[in-house]
Coordinates of N, CA, C and O in Angstrom, one line a residue:
X22 N 168.4 98.3 104.6 CA 168.6 97.1 103.8 C 167.2 96.4 103.6 O 166.5 96.2 104.6
X23 N 166.8 96.1 102.4 CA 165.5 95.5 102.1 C 165.7 94.0 102.0 O 166.7 93.5 101.5
X24 N 164.7 93.2 102.5 CA 164.8 91.8 102.4 C 163.6 91.3 101.6 O 162.5 91.9 101.6
X25 N 163.8 90.3 100.9 CA 162.7 89.7 100.1 C 161.9 88.8 101.1 O 162.4 88.5 102.2
X26 N 160.7 88.5 100.7 CA 159.8 87.6 101.5 C 160.5 86.3 101.9 O 160.4 85.8 103.0
X27 N 161.2 85.8 100.9 CA 161.9 84.5 101.1 C 163.0 84.6 102.2 O 163.4 83.6 102.8
X28 N 163.5 85.8 102.4 CA 164.6 86.0 103.4 C 164.1 86.2 104.8 O 164.8 86.2 105.7
X29 N 162.8 86.5 104.9 CA 162.2 86.8 106.2 C 161.7 85.5 106.8 O 160.8 84.9 106.3
X30 N 162.3 85.0 107.9 CA 162.0 83.7 108.4 C 160.5 83.5 108.7 O 159.9 82.5 108.5
X31 N 159.9 84.5 109.3 CA 158.5 84.4 109.7 C 157.5 84.2 108.5 O 156.4 83.8 108.6
X32 N 158.0 84.6 107.3 CA 157.2 84.5 106.1 C 157.4 83.3 105.2 O 156.8 83.1 104.2
X33 N 158.4 82.5 105.6 CA 158.6 81.2 104.9 C 157.5 80.3 105.1 O 156.9 80.2 106.2
X34 N 157.2 79.5 104.1 CA 156.1 78.5 104.2 C 156.6 77.1 104.0 O 157.4 76.8 103.2
X35 N 156.0 76.2 104.8 CA 156.2 74.8 104.6 C 154.9 74.2 104.2 O 153.8 74.8 104.3
X36 N 154.9 72.9 103.7 CA 153.7 72.3 103.3 C 152.7 72.2 104.5 O 151.5 72.4 104.4
X37 N 153.2 72.0 105.7 CA 152.3 71.9 106.9 C 151.7 73.2 107.2 O 150.5 73.3 107.5
X38 N 152.5 74.3 107.1 CA 151.9 75.6 107.3 C 150.9 76.0 106.2 O 149.8 76.6 106.6
X39 N 151.1 75.6 105.0 CA 150.1 75.9 104.0 C 148.8 75.1 104.2 O 147.7 75.7 104.0
X40 N 148.9 73.9 104.6 CA 147.7 73.1 104.9 C 147.0 73.7 106.1 O 145.7 73.8 106.1
X41 N 147.7 74.1 107.1 CA 147.1 74.7 108.3 C 146.3 76.0 107.9 O 145.2 76.2 108.3
X42 N 147.0 76.8 107.1 CA 146.4 78.1 106.6 C 145.2 77.8 105.8 O 144.2 78.5 105.9
X43 N 145.2 76.8 104.9 CA 144.1 76.5 104.0 C 142.9 76.0 104.9 O 141.8 76.3 104.6
X44 N 143.2 75.2 105.9 CA 142.1 74.7 106.8 C 141.5 75.9 107.6 O 140.3 75.9 107.7
X45 N 142.3 76.8 108.1 CA 141.7 77.9 108.8 C 140.9 78.8 107.8 O 139.8 79.2 108.2
X46 N 141.3 79.0 106.6 CA 140.6 79.7 105.6 C 139.2 79.1 105.3 O 138.2 79.7 105.2
X47 N 139.3 77.7 105.1 CA 138.1 77.0 104.8 C 137.1 77.1 106.0 O 135.9 77.3 105.8
X48 N 137.5 77.0 107.2 CA 136.7 77.2 108.4 C 136.1 78.6 108.4 O 134.9 78.8 108.7
X49 N 136.9 79.6 108.2 CA 136.5 80.9 108.2 C 135.4 81.2 107.1 O 134.5 82.0 107.3
X50 N 135.5 80.6 106.0 CA 134.6 80.8 104.9 C 133.4 79.9 105.0 O 132.5 80.0 104.2
X51 N 133.4 79.0 106.0 CA 132.2 78.1 106.1 C 132.3 76.9 105.2 O 131.3 76.2 105.1
X52 N 133.4 76.6 104.5 CA 133.4 75.5 103.6 C 133.4 74.2 104.3 O 133.1 73.2 103.7
X53 N 133.9 74.2 105.5 CA 133.9 72.9 106.3 C 132.9 72.9 107.3 O 133.0 72.1 108.3
X54 N 131.8 73.6 107.2 CA 130.8 73.7 108.2 C 129.9 72.5 108.2 O 129.7 71.8 107.2
X55 N 129.4 72.2 109.4 CA 128.5 71.0 109.6 C 127.1 71.5 109.3 O 126.8 72.7 109.3
X56 N 126.2 70.5 109.0 CA 124.8 70.9 108.8 C 124.3 71.5 110.0 O 124.6 71.1 111.1
X57 N 123.4 72.5 109.9 CA 122.8 73.1 111.0 C 121.8 72.1 111.6 O 121.2 71.3 111.0
X58 N 121.7 72.2 113.0 CA 120.8 71.2 113.7 C 119.3 71.7 113.5 O 119.1 72.9 113.3
X59 N 118.4 70.8 113.7 CA 117.0 71.1 113.6 C 116.6 72.2 114.7 O 117.1 72.1 115.8
X60 N 115.9 73.2 114.3 CA 115.5 74.2 115.2 C 116.5 75.3 115.3 O 116.3 76.4 115.8
X61 N 117.7 75.1 114.7 CA 118.7 76.1 114.7 C 118.4 77.1 113.5 O 117.8 76.7 112.6
X62 N 118.8 78.3 113.7 CA 118.6 79.3 112.6 C 119.9 79.6 111.8 O 121.0 79.7 112.4
X63 N 119.8 79.6 110.5 CA 121.0 79.9 109.7 C 120.7 81.2 109.0 O 119.6 81.5 108.5
X64 N 121.7 82.1 108.9 CA 121.5 83.4 108.2 C 122.3 83.4 106.9 O 123.5 83.0 106.9
X65 N 121.7 83.9 105.9 CA 122.3 84.1 104.6 C 122.3 85.6 104.3 O 121.3 86.3 104.4
X66 N 123.5 86.2 104.1 CA 123.6 87.6 103.8 C 123.4 87.9 102.3 O 124.0 87.2 101.5
X67 N 122.7 89.0 102.0 CA 122.6 89.4 100.6 C 123.4 90.7 100.6 O 123.1 91.7 101.2
X68 N 124.5 90.7 99.8 CA 125.3 91.9 99.7 C 126.1 91.8 98.4 O 126.6 90.7 98.0
X69 N 126.3 93.0 97.8 CA 127.0 93.1 96.6 C 126.6 92.1 95.5 O 127.4 91.4 94.9
X70 N 125.2 91.9 95.4 CA 124.6 91.1 94.4 C 125.0 89.6 94.6 O 125.1 88.9 93.6
X71 N 125.2 89.2 95.8 CA 125.5 87.8 96.1 C 124.8 87.3 97.3 O 124.5 88.1 98.2
X72 N 124.6 86.0 97.4 CA 124.1 85.4 98.6 C 125.3 84.7 99.3 O 126.0 84.0 98.7
X73 N 125.5 85.0 100.6 CA 126.6 84.5 101.3 C 126.2 83.9 102.6 O 125.6 84.6 103.4
X74 N 126.5 82.6 102.8 CA 127.1 81.6 101.9 C 126.2 81.3 100.8 O 124.9 81.3 100.9
X75 N 126.7 80.9 99.6 CA 126.0 80.6 98.4 C 125.2 79.3 98.6 O 124.2 79.1 97.9
X76 N 125.7 78.4 99.5 CA 125.1 77.1 99.7 C 125.1 76.8 101.2 O 126.2 77.0 101.8
X77 N 124.0 76.4 101.7 CA 124.0 75.9 103.1 C 123.4 74.5 103.2 O 122.5 74.2 102.4
X78 N 123.9 73.7 104.1 CA 123.4 72.4 104.3 C 122.8 72.3 105.7 O 123.4 72.7 106.7
X79 N 121.5 71.9 105.8 CA 120.8 71.9 107.0 C 120.0 70.6 107.1 O 120.0 69.8 106.2
X80 N 119.3 70.4 108.3 CA 118.4 69.2 108.5 C 117.0 69.8 108.5 O 116.8 71.0 108.8
X81 N 116.0 68.9 108.3 CA 114.6 69.4 108.4 C 114.3 70.0 109.7 O 114.8 69.6 110.8
X82 N 113.5 71.1 109.7 CA 113.1 71.8 110.9 C 114.0 73.0 111.1 O 113.8 73.8 112.1
X83 N 115.0 73.3 110.2 CA 115.8 74.4 110.4 C 115.3 75.6 109.6 O 114.7 75.5 108.5
X84 N 115.4 76.8 110.2 CA 114.9 78.0 109.6 C 116.1 78.8 109.0 O 117.2 78.9 109.7
X85 N 116.0 79.2 107.8 CA 117.0 80.0 107.1 C 116.4 81.4 107.0 O 115.3 81.6 106.6
X86 N 117.2 82.4 107.4 CA 116.8 83.8 107.3 C 117.8 84.5 106.4 O 119.0 84.5 106.6
X87 N 117.3 85.2 105.3 CA 118.0 86.0 104.4 C 117.9 87.4 104.9 O 116.8 87.9 105.1
X88 N 119.1 88.1 104.9 CA 119.1 89.5 105.3 C 119.7 90.3 104.2 O 120.8 90.0 103.8
X89 N 119.0 91.4 103.8 CA 119.5 92.2 102.7 C 120.4 93.3 103.3 O 120.0 94.2 103.9
X90 N 121.7 93.1 103.1 CA 122.7 94.0 103.5 C 123.2 94.9 102.4 O 124.2 95.6 102.5
X91 N 122.5 94.8 101.2 CA 122.9 95.6 100.1 C 122.1 96.9 100.1 O 121.1 97.0 100.9
X92 N 122.5 97.8 99.3 CA 121.8 99.1 99.3 C 120.7 99.2 98.2 O 120.2 100.3 98.0
X93 N 120.4 98.1 97.6 CA 119.3 98.0 96.7 C 118.4 96.8 97.0 O 118.8 95.9 97.7
X94 N 117.1 96.9 96.6 CA 116.2 95.8 96.9 C 116.6 94.4 96.2 O 117.2 94.4 95.1
X95 N 116.2 93.4 96.9 CA 116.4 92.0 96.4 C 115.2 91.1 96.8 O 114.4 91.5 97.7
X96 N 115.1 90.0 96.2 CA 114.1 89.0 96.6 C 114.8 87.6 96.8 O 115.9 87.4 96.4
X97 N 114.1 86.7 97.4 CA 114.5 85.3 97.5 C 113.4 84.4 97.0 O 112.3 84.4 97.6
X98 N 113.6 83.7 95.9 CA 112.6 82.9 95.2 C 113.1 81.5 94.9 O 114.1 81.4 94.2
X99 N 112.4 80.5 95.4 CA 112.8 79.1 95.1 C 112.4 78.8 93.6 O 111.3 79.2 93.2
X100 N 113.3 78.2 92.9 CA 113.0 77.9 91.5 C 111.8 77.0 91.3 O 111.1 77.0 90.3
X101 N 111.4 76.2 92.3 CA 110.3 75.3 92.2 C 109.1 75.9 93.0 O 108.1 75.2 93.3
X102 N 109.2 77.2 93.4 CA 108.1 77.9 94.1 C 107.7 77.4 95.5 O 106.6 77.6 95.9
X103 N 108.7 76.8 96.2 CA 108.4 76.3 97.5 C 108.3 77.5 98.5 O 107.6 77.5 99.5
X104 N 109.0 78.6 98.1 CA 109.0 79.8 99.0 C 109.3 81.0 98.1 O 109.9 80.9 97.0
X105 N 108.8 82.2 98.5 CA 109.0 83.4 97.8 C 108.9 84.6 98.7 O 107.9 84.7 99.4
X106 N 109.9 85.4 98.8 CA 109.9 86.6 99.7 C 109.2 87.8 98.9 O 109.1 87.8 97.7
X107 N 108.8 88.7 99.7 CA 108.4 90.0 99.1 C 109.7 90.7 98.8 O 110.8 90.2 99.0
X108 N 109.7 91.9 98.2 CA 110.9 92.7 97.9 C 111.5 93.1 99.2 O 110.8 93.7 100.1
X109 N 112.8 92.8 99.4 CA 113.5 93.2 100.6 C 114.3 94.4 100.4 O 115.3 94.4 99.6
X110 N 113.9 95.5 101.1 CA 114.8 96.7 101.1 C 116.0 96.5 102.0 O 116.1 95.5 102.6
X111 N 116.9 97.5 102.0 CA 118.1 97.4 102.9 C 117.7 97.1 104.3 O 116.7 97.7 104.8
X112 N 118.3 96.1 104.9 CA 118.1 95.6 106.2 C 116.8 94.8 106.4 O 116.5 94.3 107.4
X113 N 116.1 94.6 105.3 CA 115.0 93.7 105.3 C 115.4 92.3 105.4 O 116.5 91.9 105.0
X114 N 114.5 91.4 105.9 CA 114.8 90.0 106.0 C 113.6 89.1 105.7 O 112.5 89.6 105.7
X115 N 113.9 87.9 105.4 CA 112.9 86.9 105.1 C 113.3 85.6 105.6 O 114.5 85.2 105.5
X116 N 112.4 84.8 106.3 CA 112.7 83.6 106.9 C 111.8 82.5 106.4 O 110.6 82.7 106.1
X117 N 112.4 81.3 106.2 CA 111.6 80.1 105.8 C 112.1 78.9 106.5 O 113.4 78.7 106.7
X118 N 111.2 78.1 107.1 CA 111.6 76.9 107.8 C 111.5 75.7 106.8 O 110.4 75.5 106.2
X119 N 112.6 75.0 106.6 CA 112.6 73.8 105.7 C 112.2 72.5 106.5 O 113.0 72.1 107.4
X120 N 111.1 71.9 106.2 CA 110.6 70.8 106.9 C 110.8 69.5 106.1 O 110.6 68.4 106.7
X121 N 111.2 69.6 104.8 CA 111.4 68.3 104.0 C 112.8 68.3 103.4 O 113.3 69.4 103.1
X122 N 113.3 67.1 103.2 CA 114.6 67.0 102.6 C 114.5 67.3 101.2 O 113.5 67.2 100.5
X123 N 115.7 67.7 100.6 CA 115.8 68.0 99.2 C 116.7 69.2 99.0 O 117.3 69.8 99.9
X124 N 116.9 69.5 97.7 CA 117.7 70.6 97.3 C 116.8 71.7 96.8 O 115.9 71.5 96.0
X125 N 117.1 72.9 97.3 CA 116.3 74.1 97.0 C 117.2 75.1 96.4 O 117.9 75.8 97.1
X126 N 117.1 75.3 95.1 CA 117.9 76.3 94.4 C 117.0 77.6 94.3 O 115.9 77.5 93.9
X127 N 117.6 78.7 94.7 CA 116.8 79.9 94.7 C 117.6 81.0 94.0 O 118.8 80.9 93.7
X128 N 116.9 82.2 93.7 CA 117.5 83.3 93.0 C 116.8 84.6 93.4 O 115.8 84.5 94.1
X129 N 117.3 85.7 93.0 CA 116.7 87.0 93.2 C 115.9 87.3 91.9 O 116.5 87.3 90.8
X130 N 114.6 87.5 92.0 CA 113.8 87.7 90.8 C 114.1 89.0 90.2 O 113.8 89.2 89.0
X131 N 114.7 90.0 90.9 CA 115.0 91.2 90.3 C 116.4 91.2 89.6 O 116.7 92.0 88.8
X132 N 117.2 90.2 90.1 CA 118.6 90.1 89.5 C 118.8 88.6 89.4 O 119.5 88.0 90.2
X133 N 118.3 87.9 88.3 CA 118.3 86.5 88.2 C 119.7 85.8 88.2 O 119.8 84.6 88.4
X134 N 120.7 86.6 88.0 CA 122.1 86.0 88.0 C 122.5 85.7 89.4 O 123.4 84.9 89.7
X135 N 121.8 86.2 90.4 CA 122.1 85.9 91.8 C 121.4 84.6 92.2 O 120.2 84.5 92.1
X136 N 122.2 83.6 92.6 CA 121.6 82.3 92.9 C 122.2 81.8 94.2 O 123.3 82.2 94.6
X137 N 121.5 80.9 94.8 CA 122.0 80.2 96.0 C 121.3 78.8 96.1 O 120.4 78.5 95.3
X138 N 121.7 78.1 97.2 CA 121.1 76.7 97.3 C 121.0 76.4 98.8 O 122.0 76.6 99.5
X139 N 119.9 75.8 99.1 CA 119.8 75.2 100.5 C 119.6 73.7 100.3 O 118.8 73.2 99.5
X140 N 120.5 72.9 100.9 CA 120.5 71.4 100.8 C 119.9 71.0 102.2 O 120.5 71.2 103.2
X141 N 118.8 70.2 102.2 CA 118.2 69.7 103.4 C 118.4 68.2 103.4 O 117.9 67.5 102.6
X142 N 119.2 67.8 104.4 CA 119.5 66.3 104.5 C 118.9 65.8 105.8 O 119.1 66.5 106.9
X143 N 118.3 64.6 105.8 CA 117.8 64.1 107.1 C 119.0 63.9 108.1 O 120.1 63.6 107.7
X144 N 118.7 64.2 109.4 CA 119.7 64.0 110.4 C 120.1 62.5 110.5 O 119.3 61.6 110.3
X145 N 121.3 62.3 110.8 CA 121.7 60.9 110.9 C 123.0 60.6 110.5 O 124.0 60.7 110.3

């Protein structure tokens, strides 16, 4: 005998269950993450032509390291030229320490559709 999902008690959903699941998903994806503390290191993965997470929020003094987990080369270039990596081959990485507050939008110069953002906010 086959049952539909609605007939299986463990698969029924209530509003509270849905909110709980959405909260867990947001935490897992880093959407509810706190800004990184000064001196803490944050890692951004480069994979499948994307930067993940696409946006990070940090405080001054934090180092961000980009790691190329893709099978083709990429770069990390700030649109205002505050930083620029060399070409990163697979498993290559680039680190930059952000000492001033501001928004830093960056991209891959080899694949300009790839973009990301670092938001640096003063602690407090």
